[in-house]
Amino acid sequence: MIAVVFLLALLGVVVFAAGAQALPVAEILALVAIFTVFFGAGVHVAAVLGILAALTGLMFSDRPFWAFAGQTFWGPSSNFVLIAVPLFLLMGEILLRAGLSERLYKALNVWLNRLPGGLLHTNIAACALFSAISGSSVATAATMGSVALPYFEGTKYNQRMVLGSLAAGGAMGNLIPPGITFIVYGLITETSVGALYIAAIIPSVIVTAFFIAIIVMHGLRNPMEKPAPLPLMVKIKALRDLVPTLILIVLVLGSIYAGYATPTEAAALGVVGAAFFALIERRLSFAMLHASALTTARNTALLGLIIMGAYLLNYVLTLINVPQAVAEMISHLPVPPWAIMLAIIGMYFALGTFMEGFSMIITTVPVVFPIVTGLGYDAIWFGVIVTMLVEIAQISPPDGTVMYVLQGMRPKGGPITDVFAGVMPFLLAYLLAVGVLLLWPQLVLWLPALMR
């Protein structure tokens, strides 16, 4: 409801400022109304997008859009870059079943448990490292949540901070390369996925540093008894458990950054590497591969349906001139570009209160992207910003996907408000990181420019 009110208010301001003749007001109002009814009824997002596209085409287009539906579906479904999505999902599933994620958590805990905040630092660090091989926020949150939550049973840690740190760490799954959102954004906008991955390195470090700072402040305000210090040799031996994860990170991201492999080829290398380490751990079997492949196929089918519905809707909207009219109108508003960018950020924040992040980026970027580039903003910079906004949506009450994943994994249950309250400091830190990148865009663009 917050998002609908925001969109209608923004529409009213736009019409008042530019005149109704510059904007297809009836079409947008109809879309908002149908969108609200379907989502309020709990219809699956892929069905919403498809039905919305069909109704919009029948109501407002004088061209037989259904004659072009097959070609519209074929484009994204046959795109080589998009093959990386199921491959990254498969790699994460194999790693989870091979037990490497638990080894990663234990090894990091040996080094971080004496810092102010203790195990909470391990949550962030483990999520950050696992994100560098999973590419998915939900997968990161689910994997590290299943590993981490048992460690906090019977401890004096604040359960809200435990859940909040895991939710915030999981939210970095799409921001830290090789995030799946970058692949989809690159496909929609024809932007280099490799450049997006390079551009995301510094923002990822900034977000991680902000999260660690929050935990340090919490640890200093609420001191706990530190565990006994471990001998140095024990810590060094624990580093062996980090080796598989670090090798996979080098294999996947190193091959992309060095120019030896495309993101799709790197994802395939990652799957092979994950299977190899599962074999070393004696966890590799046909049953394990079957379970991993089955889960990957289900998630890929779900994402594929969303993409197909979104592409059809985007095609119909283009036919009736909505993106072009909105971009033209906004580019001539008597306000500075940064004000329009703040309005776009507000729109994404509002949409995140009720819409899943992946479908949000697919449905909005084709409309927003021409506006952003028309205002002079860089496509790579906006790709990082919109990915961060999508991740903020994942931990924004009341509909953040990552929060509900963790809520469902709590061993003893509890109210969802625990997760909501725990994630709030990290949500504010994420918003602060977006503000930093708005003020200093070179933090995003410096590395891609350096590596050209």
CSV table of C-alpha atoms in Angstrom, one decimal:
chain,number,residue,atom,x,y,z
A,1,MET,CA,0.0,0.0,0.0
A,2,ILE,CA,2.9,2.4,0.8
A,3,ALA,CA,4.3,1.8,-2.7
A,4,VAL,CA,0.9,2.4,-4.4
A,5,VAL,CA,0.4,5.6,-2.6
A,6,PHE,CA,3.9,6.7,-3.5
A,7,LEU,CA,3.4,5.9,-7.2
A,8,LEU,CA,0.1,7.7,-7.4
A,9,ALA,CA,1.5,10.7,-5.6
A,10,LEU,CA,4.5,10.8,-7.9
A,11,LEU,CA,2.2,10.5,-10.9
A,12,GLY,CA,0.1,13.5,-9.6
A,13,VAL,CA,3.3,15.6,-9.2
A,14,VAL,CA,4.5,14.7,-12.6
A,15,VAL,CA,1.2,15.5,-14.3
A,16,PHE,CA,0.9,18.8,-12.5
A,17,ALA,CA,4.5,19.7,-13.4
A,18,ALA,CA,4.5,18.7,-17.1
A,19,GLY,CA,0.9,18.6,-18.2
A,20,ALA,CA,-1.3,15.6,-18.7
A,21,GLN,CA,-0.8,15.7,-22.5
A,22,ALA,CA,2.9,14.6,-22.1
A,23,LEU,CA,2.1,11.4,-20.3
A,24,PRO,CA,-0.3,8.4,-21.0
A,25,VAL,CA,-2.1,8.9,-17.6
A,26,ALA,CA,-4.9,6.5,-18.3
A,27,GLU,CA,-2.6,3.7,-19.1
A,28,ILE,CA,-0.5,4.2,-16.0
A,29,LEU,CA,-3.5,4.5,-13.7
A,30,ALA,CA,-4.9,1.3,-15.2
A,31,LEU,CA,-1.6,-0.5,-14.7
A,32,VAL,CA,-1.4,0.6,-11.1
A,33,ALA,CA,-5.0,-0.5,-10.4
A,34,ILE,CA,-4.6,-3.9,-11.9
A,35,PHE,CA,-1.2,-4.3,-10.3
A,36,THR,CA,-2.6,-3.5,-6.9
A,37,VAL,CA,-5.6,-5.9,-7.2
A,38,PHE,CA,-3.5,-8.9,-8.4
A,39,PHE,CA,-0.7,-8.5,-5.8
A,40,GLY,CA,-3.3,-7.9,-3.1
A,41,ALA,CA,-4.9,-11.1,-4.0
A,42,GLY,CA,-1.6,-13.0,-3.7
A,43,VAL,CA,-1.3,-14.0,-7.3
A,44,HIS,CA,2.1,-15.3,-8.2
A,45,VAL,CA,4.3,-12.5,-9.7
A,46,ALA,CA,5.0,-14.3,-13.0
A,47,ALA,CA,1.2,-14.7,-13.6
A,48,VAL,CA,0.7,-11.1,-12.6
A,49,LEU,CA,3.2,-9.9,-15.2
A,50,GLY,CA,1.8,-12.0,-18.0
A,51,ILE,CA,-1.9,-11.2,-17.3
A,52,LEU,CA,-0.9,-7.5,-16.9
A,53,ALA,CA,0.8,-7.6,-20.3
A,54,ALA,CA,-2.1,-9.2,-22.0
A,55,LEU,CA,-4.7,-6.8,-20.5
A,56,THR,CA,-2.6,-3.8,-21.3
A,57,GLY,CA,-2.0,-4.9,-24.9
A,58,LEU,CA,-5.7,-5.6,-25.5
A,59,MET,CA,-6.8,-2.3,-23.8
A,60,PHE,CA,-4.3,0.2,-25.3
A,61,SER,CA,-2.4,-1.3,-28.2
A,62,ASP,CA,-3.7,-1.3,-31.8
A,63,ARG,CA,-1.0,-3.8,-32.9
A,64,PRO,CA,-1.5,-7.6,-32.6
A,65,PHE,CA,1.2,-7.9,-29.8
A,66,TRP,CA,0.5,-11.7,-29.5
A,67,ALA,CA,2.0,-12.2,-32.9
A,68,PHE,CA,5.3,-11.1,-31.5
A,69,ALA,CA,5.1,-12.9,-28.2
A,70,GLY,CA,7.2,-15.9,-29.4
A,71,GLN,CA,10.0,-13.7,-30.6
A,72,THR,CA,9.8,-11.7,-27.3
A,73,PHE,CA,10.2,-14.9,-25.3
A,74,TRP,CA,12.9,-16.3,-27.5
A,75,GLY,CA,15.3,-13.3,-26.9
A,76,PRO,CA,16.0,-13.7,-23.2
A,77,SER,CA,15.5,-17.5,-23.1
A,78,SER,CA,18.2,-18.0,-25.7
A,79,ASN,CA,20.7,-15.5,-24.3
A,80,PHE,CA,24.0,-17.0,-23.5
A,81,VAL,CA,24.7,-14.7,-20.5
A,82,LEU,CA,21.5,-15.8,-18.8
A,83,ILE,CA,22.8,-19.4,-18.6
A,84,ALA,CA,25.0,-18.3,-15.8
A,85,VAL,CA,22.0,-18.0,-13.5
A,86,PRO,CA,21.2,-21.7,-13.1
A,87,LEU,CA,24.9,-22.5,-13.1
A,88,PHE,CA,25.5,-20.2,-10.1
A,89,LEU,CA,22.4,-21.7,-8.4
A,90,LEU,CA,23.7,-25.2,-9.0
A,91,MET,CA,27.1,-24.3,-7.6
A,92,GLY,CA,25.6,-23.0,-4.4
A,93,GLU,CA,23.4,-26.1,-4.0
A,94,ILE,CA,26.4,-28.4,-4.3
A,95,LEU,CA,28.4,-26.4,-1.8
A,96,LEU,CA,25.6,-26.5,0.7
A,97,ARG,CA,25.3,-30.3,0.4
A,98,ALA,CA,29.0,-30.8,0.5
A,99,GLY,CA,29.3,-29.2,3.9
A,100,LEU,CA,31.8,-26.5,2.8
A,101,SER,CA,29.7,-23.7,4.1
A,102,GLU,CA,29.9,-25.1,7.6
A,103,ARG,CA,33.6,-25.4,7.4
A,104,LEU,CA,33.8,-21.8,6.2
A,105,TYR,CA,31.8,-20.6,9.2
A,106,LYS,CA,33.9,-22.5,11.7
A,107,ALA,CA,37.2,-21.3,10.3
A,108,LEU,CA,36.1,-17.6,10.4
A,109,ASN,CA,34.8,-18.0,13.9
A,110,VAL,CA,38.2,-19.1,15.1
A,111,TRP,CA,39.6,-15.8,14.0
A,112,LEU,CA,36.8,-13.4,14.8
A,113,ASN,CA,35.1,-14.6,18.0
A,114,ARG,CA,37.2,-12.3,20.3
A,115,LEU,CA,36.3,-9.1,18.6
A,116,PRO,CA,33.6,-6.8,20.1
A,117,GLY,CA,30.4,-8.5,18.9
A,118,GLY,CA,32.0,-12.0,18.7
A,119,LEU,CA,30.0,-14.4,16.5
A,120,LEU,CA,28.1,-11.6,14.9
A,121,HIS,CA,31.2,-10.7,12.9
A,122,THR,CA,31.4,-14.3,11.7
A,123,ASN,CA,27.9,-14.0,10.4
A,124,ILE,CA,28.8,-11.0,8.2
A,125,ALA,CA,32.2,-12.3,7.1
A,126,ALA,CA,30.8,-15.8,6.3
A,127,CYS,CA,27.9,-14.3,4.3
A,128,ALA,CA,30.3,-12.0,2.4
A,129,LEU,CA,32.6,-14.9,1.4
A,130,PHE,CA,29.8,-17.2,0.5
A,131,SER,CA,28.2,-14.5,-1.5
A,132,ALA,CA,31.3,-14.4,-3.7
A,133,ILE,CA,30.5,-17.9,-4.9
A,134,SER,CA,26.7,-18.1,-4.6
A,135,GLY,CA,25.4,-15.0,-6.5
A,136,SER,CA,22.0,-15.1,-4.7
A,137,SER,CA,20.8,-13.3,-1.5
A,138,VAL,CA,18.2,-15.9,-0.7
A,139,ALA,CA,20.7,-18.7,-1.2
A,140,THR,CA,23.3,-17.0,1.0
A,141,ALA,CA,20.8,-16.2,3.8
A,142,ALA,CA,19.4,-19.8,3.7
A,143,THR,CA,22.8,-21.5,3.6
A,144,MET,CA,24.5,-19.4,6.3
A,145,GLY,CA,21.4,-19.2,8.4
A,146,SER,CA,21.2,-23.0,8.6
A,147,VAL,CA,24.9,-23.1,9.6
A,148,ALA,CA,25.0,-20.2,12.0
A,149,LEU,CA,21.7,-20.3,14.0
A,150,PRO,CA,22.6,-23.5,15.9
A,151,TYR,CA,25.8,-21.7,17.2
A,152,PHE,CA,23.7,-19.2,19.1
A,153,GLU,CA,21.4,-21.6,20.9
A,154,GLY,CA,21.8,-21.2,24.6
A,155,THR,CA,24.1,-18.2,24.3
A,156,LYS,CA,23.5,-14.6,25.7
A,157,TYR,CA,23.6,-13.0,22.2
A,158,ASN,CA,20.8,-10.7,21.4
A,159,GLN,CA,18.6,-12.8,19.1
A,160,ARG,CA,17.4,-9.7,17.2
A,161,MET,CA,21.0,-8.8,16.4
A,162,VAL,CA,21.7,-12.4,15.4
A,163,LEU,CA,18.8,-12.4,13.0
A,164,GLY,CA,19.6,-8.9,11.8
A,165,SER,CA,23.2,-9.6,11.0
A,166,LEU,CA,22.3,-12.8,9.1
A,167,ALA,CA,19.6,-11.0,7.1
A,168,ALA,CA,22.0,-8.1,6.3
A,169,GLY,CA,24.8,-10.5,5.4
A,170,GLY,CA,22.5,-12.5,3.2
A,171,ALA,CA,21.3,-9.3,1.5
A,172,MET,CA,24.8,-8.9,0.1
A,173,GLY,CA,24.4,-12.1,-1.9
A,174,ASN,CA,23.5,-10.2,-5.1
A,175,LEU,CA,25.8,-7.2,-4.5
A,176,ILE,CA,29.0,-9.1,-4.1
A,177,PRO,CA,30.2,-10.5,-7.4
A,178,PRO,CA,29.0,-12.8,-9.0
A,179,GLY,CA,25.5,-11.5,-8.2
A,180,ILE,CA,22.7,-12.8,-10.4
A,181,THR,CA,21.0,-9.4,-10.4
A,182,PHE,CA,24.0,-7.9,-12.4
A,183,ILE,CA,23.5,-10.6,-15.0
A,184,VAL,CA,19.8,-9.7,-15.4
A,185,TYR,CA,20.6,-6.0,-15.4
A,186,GLY,CA,23.3,-6.4,-18.0
A,187,LEU,CA,20.9,-8.5,-20.2
A,188,ILE,CA,18.2,-5.8,-20.0
A,189,THR,CA,20.4,-2.8,-20.5
A,190,GLU,CA,23.1,-4.4,-22.7
A,191,THR,CA,25.8,-3.4,-20.2
A,192,SER,CA,29.0,-5.5,-19.6
A,193,VAL,CA,28.4,-7.9,-16.8
A,194,GLY,CA,32.2,-8.1,-16.2
A,195,ALA,CA,32.4,-4.3,-15.8
A,196,LEU,CA,29.4,-4.4,-13.3
A,197,TYR,CA,31.2,-7.1,-11.3
A,198,ILE,CA,34.4,-5.0,-11.1
A,199,ALA,CA,32.4,-1.8,-10.2
A,200,ALA,CA,30.7,-3.7,-7.4
A,201,ILE,CA,33.9,-4.5,-5.5
A,202,ILE,CA,34.4,-1.2,-3.7
A,203,PRO,CA,30.6,-0.8,-2.8
A,204,SER,CA,30.7,-4.3,-1.4
A,205,VAL,CA,33.7,-3.4,0.8
A,206,ILE,CA,31.9,-0.2,2.0
A,207,VAL,CA,28.7,-2.1,2.9
A,208,THR,CA,30.6,-4.8,4.7
A,209,ALA,CA,32.6,-2.2,6.6
A,210,PHE,CA,29.4,-0.4,7.7
A,211,PHE,CA,27.9,-3.7,8.9
A,212,ILE,CA,31.1,-4.5,10.9
A,213,ALA,CA,31.1,-1.0,12.4
A,214,ILE,CA,27.5,-1.5,13.6
A,215,ILE,CA,28.4,-4.8,15.3
A,216,VAL,CA,31.5,-3.3,16.9
A,217,MET,CA,29.3,-0.5,18.4
A,218,HIS,CA,26.8,-3.1,19.6
A,219,GLY,CA,29.5,-5.2,21.1
A,220,LEU,CA,31.0,-2.2,22.9
A,221,ARG,CA,27.6,-1.1,24.3
A,222,ASN,CA,26.8,-4.7,25.3
A,223,PRO,CA,30.0,-6.4,26.3
A,224,MET,CA,30.1,-10.1,26.7
A,225,GLU,CA,32.7,-12.5,28.1
A,226,LYS,CA,35.2,-13.3,25.5
A,227,PRO,CA,36.2,-16.9,24.8
A,228,ALA,CA,39.6,-18.1,25.8
A,229,PRO,CA,42.3,-17.2,23.2
A,230,LEU,CA,43.3,-20.0,21.0
A,231,PRO,CA,47.0,-20.9,20.1
A,232,LEU,CA,48.2,-19.4,16.9
A,233,MET,CA,48.8,-22.9,15.4
A,234,VAL,CA,45.1,-23.8,15.9
A,235,LYS,CA,44.1,-20.6,14.1
A,236,ILE,CA,46.5,-21.3,11.2
A,237,LYS,CA,45.2,-24.9,10.9
A,238,ALA,CA,41.7,-23.5,10.8
A,239,LEU,CA,42.6,-21.6,7.6
A,240,ARG,CA,42.7,-24.8,5.7
A,241,ASP,CA,38.9,-24.8,5.9
A,242,LEU,CA,38.9,-21.6,3.9
A,243,VAL,CA,40.9,-23.0,1.1
A,244,PRO,CA,38.0,-24.5,-1.0
A,245,THR,CA,36.0,-21.3,-0.8
A,246,LEU,CA,39.0,-19.1,-1.7
A,247,ILE,CA,39.9,-21.3,-4.6
A,248,LEU,CA,36.4,-21.1,-6.0
A,249,ILE,CA,36.4,-17.4,-5.6
A,250,VAL,CA,39.6,-17.1,-7.6
A,251,LEU,CA,38.4,-19.6,-10.1
A,252,VAL,CA,35.1,-17.8,-10.8
A,253,LEU,CA,35.9,-14.1,-10.3
A,254,GLY,CA,39.6,-14.4,-11.2
A,255,SER,CA,38.7,-15.9,-14.6
A,256,ILE,CA,36.2,-13.1,-15.3
A,257,TYR,CA,38.5,-10.2,-14.1
A,258,ALA,CA,41.5,-11.6,-16.0
A,259,GLY,CA,39.4,-11.9,-19.2
A,260,TYR,CA,39.9,-15.6,-19.6
A,261,ALA,CA,36.2,-16.4,-19.2
A,262,THR,CA,32.8,-14.8,-19.6
A,263,PRO,CA,30.4,-14.9,-16.5
A,264,THR,CA,28.7,-17.9,-18.0
A,265,GLU,CA,31.9,-19.8,-18.6
A,266,ALA,CA,33.1,-18.8,-15.1
A,267,ALA,CA,29.9,-20.2,-13.6
A,268,ALA,CA,30.5,-23.5,-15.3
A,269,LEU,CA,34.0,-23.6,-13.9
A,270,GLY,CA,32.5,-22.9,-10.5
A,271,VAL,CA,30.1,-25.9,-10.8
A,272,VAL,CA,33.0,-28.2,-11.7
A,273,GLY,CA,35.1,-26.8,-8.9
A,274,ALA,CA,32.3,-27.3,-6.4
A,275,ALA,CA,31.8,-30.9,-7.6
A,276,PHE,CA,35.5,-31.5,-7.2
A,277,PHE,CA,35.5,-30.3,-3.6
A,278,ALA,CA,32.4,-32.3,-2.9
A,279,LEU,CA,34.3,-35.4,-4.2
A,280,ILE,CA,37.2,-34.6,-1.9
A,281,GLU,CA,34.8,-34.4,1.0
A,282,ARG,CA,33.3,-37.8,0.0
A,283,ARG,CA,29.9,-36.1,-0.4
A,284,LEU,CA,29.6,-36.4,-4.1
A,285,SER,CA,27.0,-38.9,-5.2
A,286,PHE,CA,24.3,-39.3,-7.8
A,287,ALA,CA,21.7,-38.7,-5.1
A,288,MET,CA,23.3,-35.4,-4.0
A,289,LEU,CA,23.7,-34.2,-7.6
A,290,HIS,CA,20.1,-35.1,-8.3
A,291,ALA,CA,18.9,-33.2,-5.3
A,292,SER,CA,21.0,-30.2,-6.3
A,293,ALA,CA,19.9,-30.3,-9.9
A,294,LEU,CA,16.2,-30.6,-8.9
A,295,THR,CA,16.3,-27.6,-6.6
A,296,THR,CA,18.2,-25.6,-9.2
A,297,ALA,CA,15.7,-26.5,-11.9
A,298,ARG,CA,12.8,-25.4,-9.7
A,299,ASN,CA,14.4,-22.1,-8.9
A,300,THR,CA,15.4,-21.5,-12.5
A,301,ALA,CA,11.9,-22.3,-13.8
A,302,LEU,CA,10.5,-19.8,-11.3
A,303,LEU,CA,13.0,-17.1,-12.4
A,304,GLY,CA,12.4,-17.9,-16.0
A,305,LEU,CA,8.6,-17.5,-15.8
A,306,ILE,CA,9.2,-14.1,-14.1
A,307,ILE,CA,11.6,-13.0,-16.9
A,308,MET,CA,9.2,-14.1,-19.6
A,309,GLY,CA,6.2,-12.3,-18.1
A,310,ALA,CA,8.3,-9.2,-17.5
A,311,TYR,CA,9.7,-9.2,-21.1
A,312,LEU,CA,6.2,-9.4,-22.5
A,313,LEU,CA,5.0,-6.6,-20.3
A,314,ASN,CA,7.9,-4.4,-21.2
A,315,TYR,CA,7.3,-5.1,-24.9
A,316,VAL,CA,3.7,-4.1,-24.6
A,317,LEU,CA,4.5,-0.9,-22.6
A,318,THR,CA,7.0,0.0,-25.3
A,319,LEU,CA,4.3,-0.4,-28.0
A,320,ILE,CA,2.0,2.1,-26.2
A,321,ASN,CA,4.9,4.5,-25.7
A,322,VAL,CA,5.0,4.5,-21.9
A,323,PRO,CA,8.7,4.3,-21.2
A,324,GLN,CA,9.5,6.8,-24.0
A,325,ALA,CA,6.9,9.3,-22.8
A,326,VAL,CA,7.9,9.0,-19.2
A,327,ALA,CA,11.6,9.4,-20.0
A,328,GLU,CA,11.0,12.4,-22.3
A,329,MET,CA,8.7,14.1,-19.7
A,330,ILE,CA,11.0,13.6,-16.7
A,331,SER,CA,14.1,14.7,-18.6
A,332,HIS,CA,12.4,18.1,-19.0
A,333,LEU,CA,11.2,18.6,-15.5
A,334,PRO,CA,12.4,21.9,-13.9
A,335,VAL,CA,14.4,20.1,-11.2
A,336,PRO,CA,18.1,19.1,-11.0
A,337,PRO,CA,19.1,15.5,-12.0
A,338,TRP,CA,19.9,14.6,-8.4
A,339,ALA,CA,16.3,15.3,-7.3
A,340,ILE,CA,15.0,13.0,-10.0
A,341,MET,CA,17.5,10.3,-8.9
A,342,LEU,CA,16.3,10.7,-5.3
A,343,ALA,CA,12.7,10.2,-6.5
A,344,ILE,CA,13.7,7.1,-8.3
A,345,ILE,CA,15.5,5.8,-5.2
A,346,GLY,CA,12.3,6.5,-3.2
A,347,MET,CA,10.3,4.6,-5.7
A,348,TYR,CA,12.5,1.5,-5.4
A,349,PHE,CA,12.4,1.8,-1.6
A,350,ALA,CA,8.6,1.9,-1.7
A,351,LEU,CA,8.3,-1.0,-4.2
A,352,GLY,CA,10.5,-3.0,-1.9
A,353,THR,CA,7.8,-3.0,0.8
A,354,PHE,CA,5.7,-5.4,-1.1
A,355,MET,CA,7.5,-6.6,-4.3
A,356,GLU,CA,10.2,-9.3,-4.6
A,357,GLY,CA,13.6,-7.8,-5.6
A,358,PHE,CA,14.2,-9.9,-8.7
A,359,SER,CA,10.9,-9.2,-10.3
A,360,MET,CA,11.2,-5.5,-9.3
A,361,ILE,CA,14.4,-5.0,-11.3
A,362,ILE,CA,13.0,-6.7,-14.3
A,363,THR,CA,9.8,-4.7,-14.4
A,364,THR,CA,11.3,-1.3,-13.6
A,365,VAL,CA,14.7,-1.1,-15.2
A,366,PRO,CA,13.4,-0.9,-18.8
A,367,VAL,CA,11.3,2.2,-17.9
A,368,VAL,CA,13.8,3.8,-15.5
A,369,PHE,CA,17.0,3.2,-17.4
A,370,PRO,CA,16.4,5.6,-20.3
A,371,ILE,CA,15.5,8.3,-17.7
A,372,VAL,CA,18.7,7.7,-15.8
A,373,THR,CA,21.0,7.7,-18.8
A,374,GLY,CA,19.2,10.7,-20.3
A,375,LEU,CA,20.0,12.6,-17.1
A,376,GLY,CA,23.7,11.9,-17.7
A,377,TYR,CA,24.3,9.1,-15.2
A,378,ASP,CA,26.6,6.2,-16.0
A,379,ALA,CA,24.9,2.8,-16.8
A,380,ILE,CA,27.5,0.9,-14.7
A,381,TRP,CA,27.0,3.2,-11.8
A,382,PHE,CA,23.2,2.9,-11.9
A,383,GLY,CA,23.6,-0.9,-12.2
A,384,VAL,CA,25.4,-1.0,-8.8
A,385,ILE,CA,22.9,1.5,-7.3
A,386,VAL,CA,19.8,-0.4,-8.4
A,387,THR,CA,21.3,-3.7,-7.2
A,388,MET,CA,21.9,-2.2,-3.8
A,389,LEU,CA,18.3,-0.9,-3.8
A,390,VAL,CA,17.0,-4.3,-4.7
A,391,GLU,CA,19.0,-5.8,-1.8
A,392,ILE,CA,17.6,-3.1,0.5
A,393,ALA,CA,14.2,-4.4,-0.6
A,394,GLN,CA,15.1,-7.9,0.5
A,395,ILE,CA,15.5,-6.7,4.1
A,396,SER,CA,12.8,-4.0,4.2
A,397,PRO,CA,9.7,-4.8,6.3
A,398,PRO,CA,7.0,-6.0,5.9
A,399,ASP,CA,7.8,-8.0,2.8
A,400,GLY,CA,11.6,-8.6,2.7
A,401,THR,CA,12.2,-12.1,1.3
A,402,VAL,CA,15.5,-12.7,3.2
A,403,MET,CA,13.8,-11.9,6.5
A,404,TYR,CA,11.1,-14.5,6.0
A,405,VAL,CA,13.7,-17.1,5.0
A,406,LEU,CA,15.5,-16.6,8.3
A,407,GLN,CA,12.3,-16.5,10.3
A,408,GLY,CA,11.3,-19.9,8.9
A,409,MET,CA,14.7,-21.3,10.0
A,410,ARG,CA,14.6,-20.3,13.6
A,411,PRO,CA,14.9,-23.4,15.8
A,412,LYS,CA,12.5,-22.2,18.5
A,413,GLY,CA,10.4,-19.9,16.4
A,414,GLY,CA,9.4,-16.4,17.6
A,415,PRO,CA,7.7,-13.3,16.3
A,416,ILE,CA,8.7,-11.9,12.9
A,417,THR,CA,9.1,-8.5,14.6
A,418,ASP,CA,12.4,-9.8,16.0
A,419,VAL,CA,13.8,-10.0,12.5
A,420,PHE,CA,12.3,-6.6,11.6
A,421,ALA,CA,13.8,-4.9,14.7
A,422,GLY,CA,17.2,-6.6,14.3
A,423,VAL,CA,17.7,-5.7,10.7
A,424,MET,CA,16.9,-2.0,11.1
A,425,PRO,CA,20.4,-0.7,12.0
A,426,PHE,CA,21.8,-2.6,9.0
A,427,LEU,CA,19.1,-1.3,6.8
A,428,LEU,CA,20.1,2.3,7.7
A,429,ALA,CA,23.7,1.4,7.1
A,430,TYR,CA,22.8,0.1,3.6
A,431,LEU,CA,20.9,3.3,2.9
A,432,LEU,CA,24.0,5.3,4.1
A,433,ALA,CA,26.1,3.4,1.7
A,434,VAL,CA,23.8,4.3,-1.2
A,435,GLY,CA,24.1,7.9,-0.1
A,436,VAL,CA,27.9,7.7,-0.1
A,437,LEU,CA,27.9,6.4,-3.7
A,438,LEU,CA,25.5,9.1,-4.8
A,439,LEU,CA,27.9,11.8,-3.4
A,440,TRP,CA,31.0,10.1,-4.8
A,441,PRO,CA,30.1,8.0,-7.9
A,442,GLN,CA,33.8,7.5,-8.7
A,443,LEU,CA,33.9,4.9,-5.9
A,444,VAL,CA,31.9,2.8,-8.4
A,445,LEU,CA,33.5,3.9,-11.6
A,446,TRP,CA,37.2,4.0,-10.6
A,447,LEU,CA,38.0,0.3,-10.9
A,448,PRO,CA,36.2,-0.3,-14.3
A,449,ALA,CA,38.0,2.7,-15.8
A,450,LEU,CA,41.3,1.4,-14.4
A,451,MET,CA,40.9,-2.0,-16.0
A,452,ARG,CA,39.8,-0.8,-19.4
